[in-house]
mmCIF file of C-alpha atoms in Angstrom:
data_model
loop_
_atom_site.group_PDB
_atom_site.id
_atom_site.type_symbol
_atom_site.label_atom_id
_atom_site.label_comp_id
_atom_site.label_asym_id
_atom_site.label_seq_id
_atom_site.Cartn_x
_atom_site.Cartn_y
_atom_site.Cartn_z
ATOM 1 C CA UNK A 1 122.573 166.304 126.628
ATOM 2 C CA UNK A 2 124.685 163.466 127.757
ATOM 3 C CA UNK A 3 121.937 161.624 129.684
ATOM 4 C CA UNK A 4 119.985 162.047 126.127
ATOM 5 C CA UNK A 5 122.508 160.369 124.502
ATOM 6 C CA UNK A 6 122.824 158.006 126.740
ATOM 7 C CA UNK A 7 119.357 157.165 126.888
ATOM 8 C CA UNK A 8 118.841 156.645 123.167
ATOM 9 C CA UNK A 9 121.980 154.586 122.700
ATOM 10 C CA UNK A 10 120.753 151.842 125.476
ATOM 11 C CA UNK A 11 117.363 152.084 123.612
ATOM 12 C CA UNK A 12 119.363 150.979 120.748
ATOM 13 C CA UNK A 13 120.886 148.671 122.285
ATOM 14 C CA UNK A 14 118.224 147.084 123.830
ATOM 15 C CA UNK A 15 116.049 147.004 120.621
ATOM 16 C CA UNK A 16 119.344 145.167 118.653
ATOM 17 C CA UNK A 17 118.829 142.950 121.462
ATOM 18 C CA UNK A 18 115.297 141.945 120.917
ATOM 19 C CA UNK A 19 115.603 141.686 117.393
ATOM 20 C CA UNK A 20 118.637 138.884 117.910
ATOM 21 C CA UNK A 21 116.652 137.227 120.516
ATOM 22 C CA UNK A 22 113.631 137.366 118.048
ATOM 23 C CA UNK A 23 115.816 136.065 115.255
ATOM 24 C CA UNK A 24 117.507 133.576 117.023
ATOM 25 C CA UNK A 25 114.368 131.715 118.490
ATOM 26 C CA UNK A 26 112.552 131.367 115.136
ATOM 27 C CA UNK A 27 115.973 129.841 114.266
ATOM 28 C CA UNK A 28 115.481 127.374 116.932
ATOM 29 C CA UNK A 29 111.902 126.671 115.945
ATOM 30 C CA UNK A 30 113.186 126.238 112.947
ATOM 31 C CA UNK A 31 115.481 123.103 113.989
ATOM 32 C CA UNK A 32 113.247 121.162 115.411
ATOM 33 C CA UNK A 33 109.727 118.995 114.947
ATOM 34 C CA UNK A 34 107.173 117.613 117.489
ATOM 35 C CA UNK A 35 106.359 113.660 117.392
ATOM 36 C CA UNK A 36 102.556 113.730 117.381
ATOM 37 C CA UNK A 37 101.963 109.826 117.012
ATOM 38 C CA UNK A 38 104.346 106.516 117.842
ATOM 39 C CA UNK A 39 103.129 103.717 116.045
ATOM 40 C CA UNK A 40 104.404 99.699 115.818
ATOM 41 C CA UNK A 41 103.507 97.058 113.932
ATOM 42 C CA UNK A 42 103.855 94.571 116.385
ATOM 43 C CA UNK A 43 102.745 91.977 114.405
ATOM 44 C CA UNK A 44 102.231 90.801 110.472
ATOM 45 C CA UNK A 45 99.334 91.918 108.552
ATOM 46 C CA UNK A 46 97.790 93.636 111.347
ATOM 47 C CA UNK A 47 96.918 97.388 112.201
ATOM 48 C CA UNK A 48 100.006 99.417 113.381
ATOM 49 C CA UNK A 49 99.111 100.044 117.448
ATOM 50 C CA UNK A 50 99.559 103.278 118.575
ATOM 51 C CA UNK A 51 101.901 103.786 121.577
ATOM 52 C CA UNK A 52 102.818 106.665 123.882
ATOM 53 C CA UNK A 53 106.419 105.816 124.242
ATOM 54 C CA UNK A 54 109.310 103.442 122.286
ATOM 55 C CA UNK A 55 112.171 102.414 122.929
ATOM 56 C CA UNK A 56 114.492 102.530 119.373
ATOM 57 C CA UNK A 57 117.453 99.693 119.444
ATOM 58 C CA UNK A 58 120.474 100.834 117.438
ATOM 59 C CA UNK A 59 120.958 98.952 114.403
ATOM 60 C CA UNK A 60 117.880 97.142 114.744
ATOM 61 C CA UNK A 61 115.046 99.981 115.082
ATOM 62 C CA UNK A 62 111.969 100.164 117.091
ATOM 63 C CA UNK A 63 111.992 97.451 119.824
ATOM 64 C CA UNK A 64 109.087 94.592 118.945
ATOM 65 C CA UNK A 65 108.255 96.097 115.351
ATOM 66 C CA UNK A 66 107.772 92.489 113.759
ATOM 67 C CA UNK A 67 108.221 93.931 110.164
ATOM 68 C CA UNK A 68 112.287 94.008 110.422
ATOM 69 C CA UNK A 69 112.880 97.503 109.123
ATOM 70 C CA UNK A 70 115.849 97.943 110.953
ATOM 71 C CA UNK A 71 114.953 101.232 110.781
ATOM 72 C CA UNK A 72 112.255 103.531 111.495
ATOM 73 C CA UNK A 73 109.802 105.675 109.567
ATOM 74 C CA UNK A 74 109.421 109.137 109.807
ATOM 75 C CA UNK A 75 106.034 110.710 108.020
ATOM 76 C CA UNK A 76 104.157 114.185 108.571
ATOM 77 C CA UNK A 77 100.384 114.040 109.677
ATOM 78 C CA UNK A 78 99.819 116.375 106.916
ATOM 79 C CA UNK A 79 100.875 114.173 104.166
ATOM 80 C CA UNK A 80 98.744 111.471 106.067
ATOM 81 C CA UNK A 81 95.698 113.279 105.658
ATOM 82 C CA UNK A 82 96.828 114.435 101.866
ATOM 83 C CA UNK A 83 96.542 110.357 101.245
ATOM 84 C CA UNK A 84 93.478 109.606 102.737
ATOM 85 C CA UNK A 85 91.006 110.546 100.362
ATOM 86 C CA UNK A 86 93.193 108.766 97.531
ATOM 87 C CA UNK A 87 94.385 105.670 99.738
ATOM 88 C CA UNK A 88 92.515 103.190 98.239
ATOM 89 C CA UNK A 89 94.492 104.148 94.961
ATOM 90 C CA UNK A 90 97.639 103.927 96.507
ATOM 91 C CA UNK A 91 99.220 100.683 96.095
ATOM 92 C CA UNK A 92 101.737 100.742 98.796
ATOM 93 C CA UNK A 93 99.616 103.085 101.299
ATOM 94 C CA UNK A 94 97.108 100.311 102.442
ATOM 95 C CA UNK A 95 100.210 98.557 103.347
ATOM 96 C CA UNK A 96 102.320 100.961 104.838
ATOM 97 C CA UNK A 97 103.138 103.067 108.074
ATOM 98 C CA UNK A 98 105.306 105.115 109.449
ATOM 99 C CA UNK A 99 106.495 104.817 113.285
ATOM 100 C CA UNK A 100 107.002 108.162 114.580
ATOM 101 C CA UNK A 101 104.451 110.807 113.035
ATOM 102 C CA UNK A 102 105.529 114.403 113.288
ATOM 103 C CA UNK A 103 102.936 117.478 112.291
ATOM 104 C CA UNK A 104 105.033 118.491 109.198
ATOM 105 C CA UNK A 105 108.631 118.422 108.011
ATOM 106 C CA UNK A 106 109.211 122.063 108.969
ATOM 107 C CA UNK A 107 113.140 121.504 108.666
ATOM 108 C CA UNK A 108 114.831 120.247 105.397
ATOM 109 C CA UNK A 109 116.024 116.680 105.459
ATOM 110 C CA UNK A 110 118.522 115.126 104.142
ATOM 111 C CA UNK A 111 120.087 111.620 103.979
ATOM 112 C CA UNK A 112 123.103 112.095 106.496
ATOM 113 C CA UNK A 113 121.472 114.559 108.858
ATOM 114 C CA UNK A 114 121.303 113.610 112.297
ATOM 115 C CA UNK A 115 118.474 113.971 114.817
ATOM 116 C CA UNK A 116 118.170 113.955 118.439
ATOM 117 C CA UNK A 117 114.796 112.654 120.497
ATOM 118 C CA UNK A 118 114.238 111.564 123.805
ATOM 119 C CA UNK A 119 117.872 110.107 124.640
ATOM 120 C CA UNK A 120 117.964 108.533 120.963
ATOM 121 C CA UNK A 121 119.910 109.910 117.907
ATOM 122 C CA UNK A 122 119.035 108.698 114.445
ATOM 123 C CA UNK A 123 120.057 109.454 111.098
ATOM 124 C CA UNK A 124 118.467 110.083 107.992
ATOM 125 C CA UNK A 125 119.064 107.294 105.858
ATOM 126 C CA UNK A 126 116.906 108.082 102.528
ATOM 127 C CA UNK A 127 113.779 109.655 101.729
ATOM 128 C CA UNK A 128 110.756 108.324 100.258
ATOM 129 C CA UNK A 129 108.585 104.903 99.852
ATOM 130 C CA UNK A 130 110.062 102.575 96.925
ATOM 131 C CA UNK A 131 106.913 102.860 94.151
ATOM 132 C CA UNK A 132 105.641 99.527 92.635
ATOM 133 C CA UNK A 133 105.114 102.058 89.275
ATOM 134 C CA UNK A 134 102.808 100.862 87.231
ATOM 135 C CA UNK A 135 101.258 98.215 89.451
ATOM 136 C CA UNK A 136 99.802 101.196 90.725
ATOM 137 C CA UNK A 137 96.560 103.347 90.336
ATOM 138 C CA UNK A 138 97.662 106.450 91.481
ATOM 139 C CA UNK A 139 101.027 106.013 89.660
ATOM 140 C CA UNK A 140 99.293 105.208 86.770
ATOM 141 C CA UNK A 141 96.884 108.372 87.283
ATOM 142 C CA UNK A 142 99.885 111.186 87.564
ATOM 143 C CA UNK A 143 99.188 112.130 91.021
ATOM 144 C CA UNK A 144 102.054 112.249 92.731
ATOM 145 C CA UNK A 145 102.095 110.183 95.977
ATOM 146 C CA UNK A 146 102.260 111.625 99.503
ATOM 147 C CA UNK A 147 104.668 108.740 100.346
ATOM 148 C CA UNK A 148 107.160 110.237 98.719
ATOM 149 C CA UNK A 149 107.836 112.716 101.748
ATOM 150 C CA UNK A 150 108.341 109.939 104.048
ATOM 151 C CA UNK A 151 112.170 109.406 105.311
ATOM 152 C CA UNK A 152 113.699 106.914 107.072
ATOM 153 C CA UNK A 153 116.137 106.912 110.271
ATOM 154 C CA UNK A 154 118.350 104.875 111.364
ATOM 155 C CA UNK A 155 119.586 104.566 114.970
ATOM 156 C CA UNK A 156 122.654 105.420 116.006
ATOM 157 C CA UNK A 157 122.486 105.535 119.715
ATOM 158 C CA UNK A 158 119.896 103.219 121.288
ATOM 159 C CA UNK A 159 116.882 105.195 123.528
ATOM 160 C CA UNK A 160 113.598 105.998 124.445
ATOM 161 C CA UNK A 161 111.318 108.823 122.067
ATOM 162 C CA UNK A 162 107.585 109.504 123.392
ATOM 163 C CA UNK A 163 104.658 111.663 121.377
ATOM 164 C CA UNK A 164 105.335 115.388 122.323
ATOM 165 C CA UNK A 165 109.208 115.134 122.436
ATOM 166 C CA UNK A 166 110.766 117.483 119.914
ATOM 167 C CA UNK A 167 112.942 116.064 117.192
ATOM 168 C CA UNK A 168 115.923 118.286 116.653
ATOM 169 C CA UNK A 169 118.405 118.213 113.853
ATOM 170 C CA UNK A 170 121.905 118.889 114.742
#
């Protein structure tokens, strides 16, 4: 009787176990992205080139992006292919770009939350592409732009980030 007992309270321990163990690694899922894409605009009114690894410069933003920021952008690959087919509407998408592409915002973000990368940590600073309004087509249509998602970091702590690192938030 007593090994019985025994036996079904370390089964019940061990399945509390698993279940916490379960719970607490979706949590950490959760908290953190992966950077897909680096991108830098290393120079005025040309393509963005895509990079492997960048160095971020606190205060200043990515090192060599000639557009003067001073801060980097943050945009999901999924709201990147929601603009495609409707880019040419977009008055501010043929123009912009976002430095570090992650697969989706799977965490909430808000201005003032921090993230770490690589050995950088950055900030979120604000959320979402100014709209020129009415200077726009797709403004103009009602659709609601996919830029809108995008959020912007700044750096506190200088470092390097490469594609596949995860972004956590802290």
């Amino acid at each position: 009787m007593f090994v019985q007992c025994l036996f079904c309270a370390l089964l019940g321990a061990f399945v509390i176990y698993a279940f916490n163990l379960h719970i607490f690694r979706r949590q950490e899922a959760y908290r953190s992205m992966k950077i897909k894409e680096l991108y830098i605009g290393s120079e005025k009114g040309r393509p963005p080139l895509r990079i492997s690894s960048m160095e971020l410069i606190k205060g200043v933003g990515p090192k060599g992006e000639a557009h003067g920021k001073h801060q980097a952008g943050l945009w999901s690959a999924e709201d990147r292919a929601r603009l495609e087919p409707i880019k040419e509407q977009a008055l501010c998408a043929r123009r912009f770009f976002a430095n570090i592409i992650i697969d989706s915002f799977d965490i909430p973000l808000n201005a003032g939350d921090i993230l770490h990368a690589g050995s950088a940590v950055m900030q979120v600073s604000n959320q979402g592409k100014r709209c020129f309004g009415e200077e726009c087509e797709l403004f103009c249509s009602g659709t609601q732009c996919p830029l809108h998602s995008c959020r912007y970091l700044t750096i506190e702590t200088g470092g390097v980030i490469a594609e596949n690192d995860q972004i956590t938030k802290e």
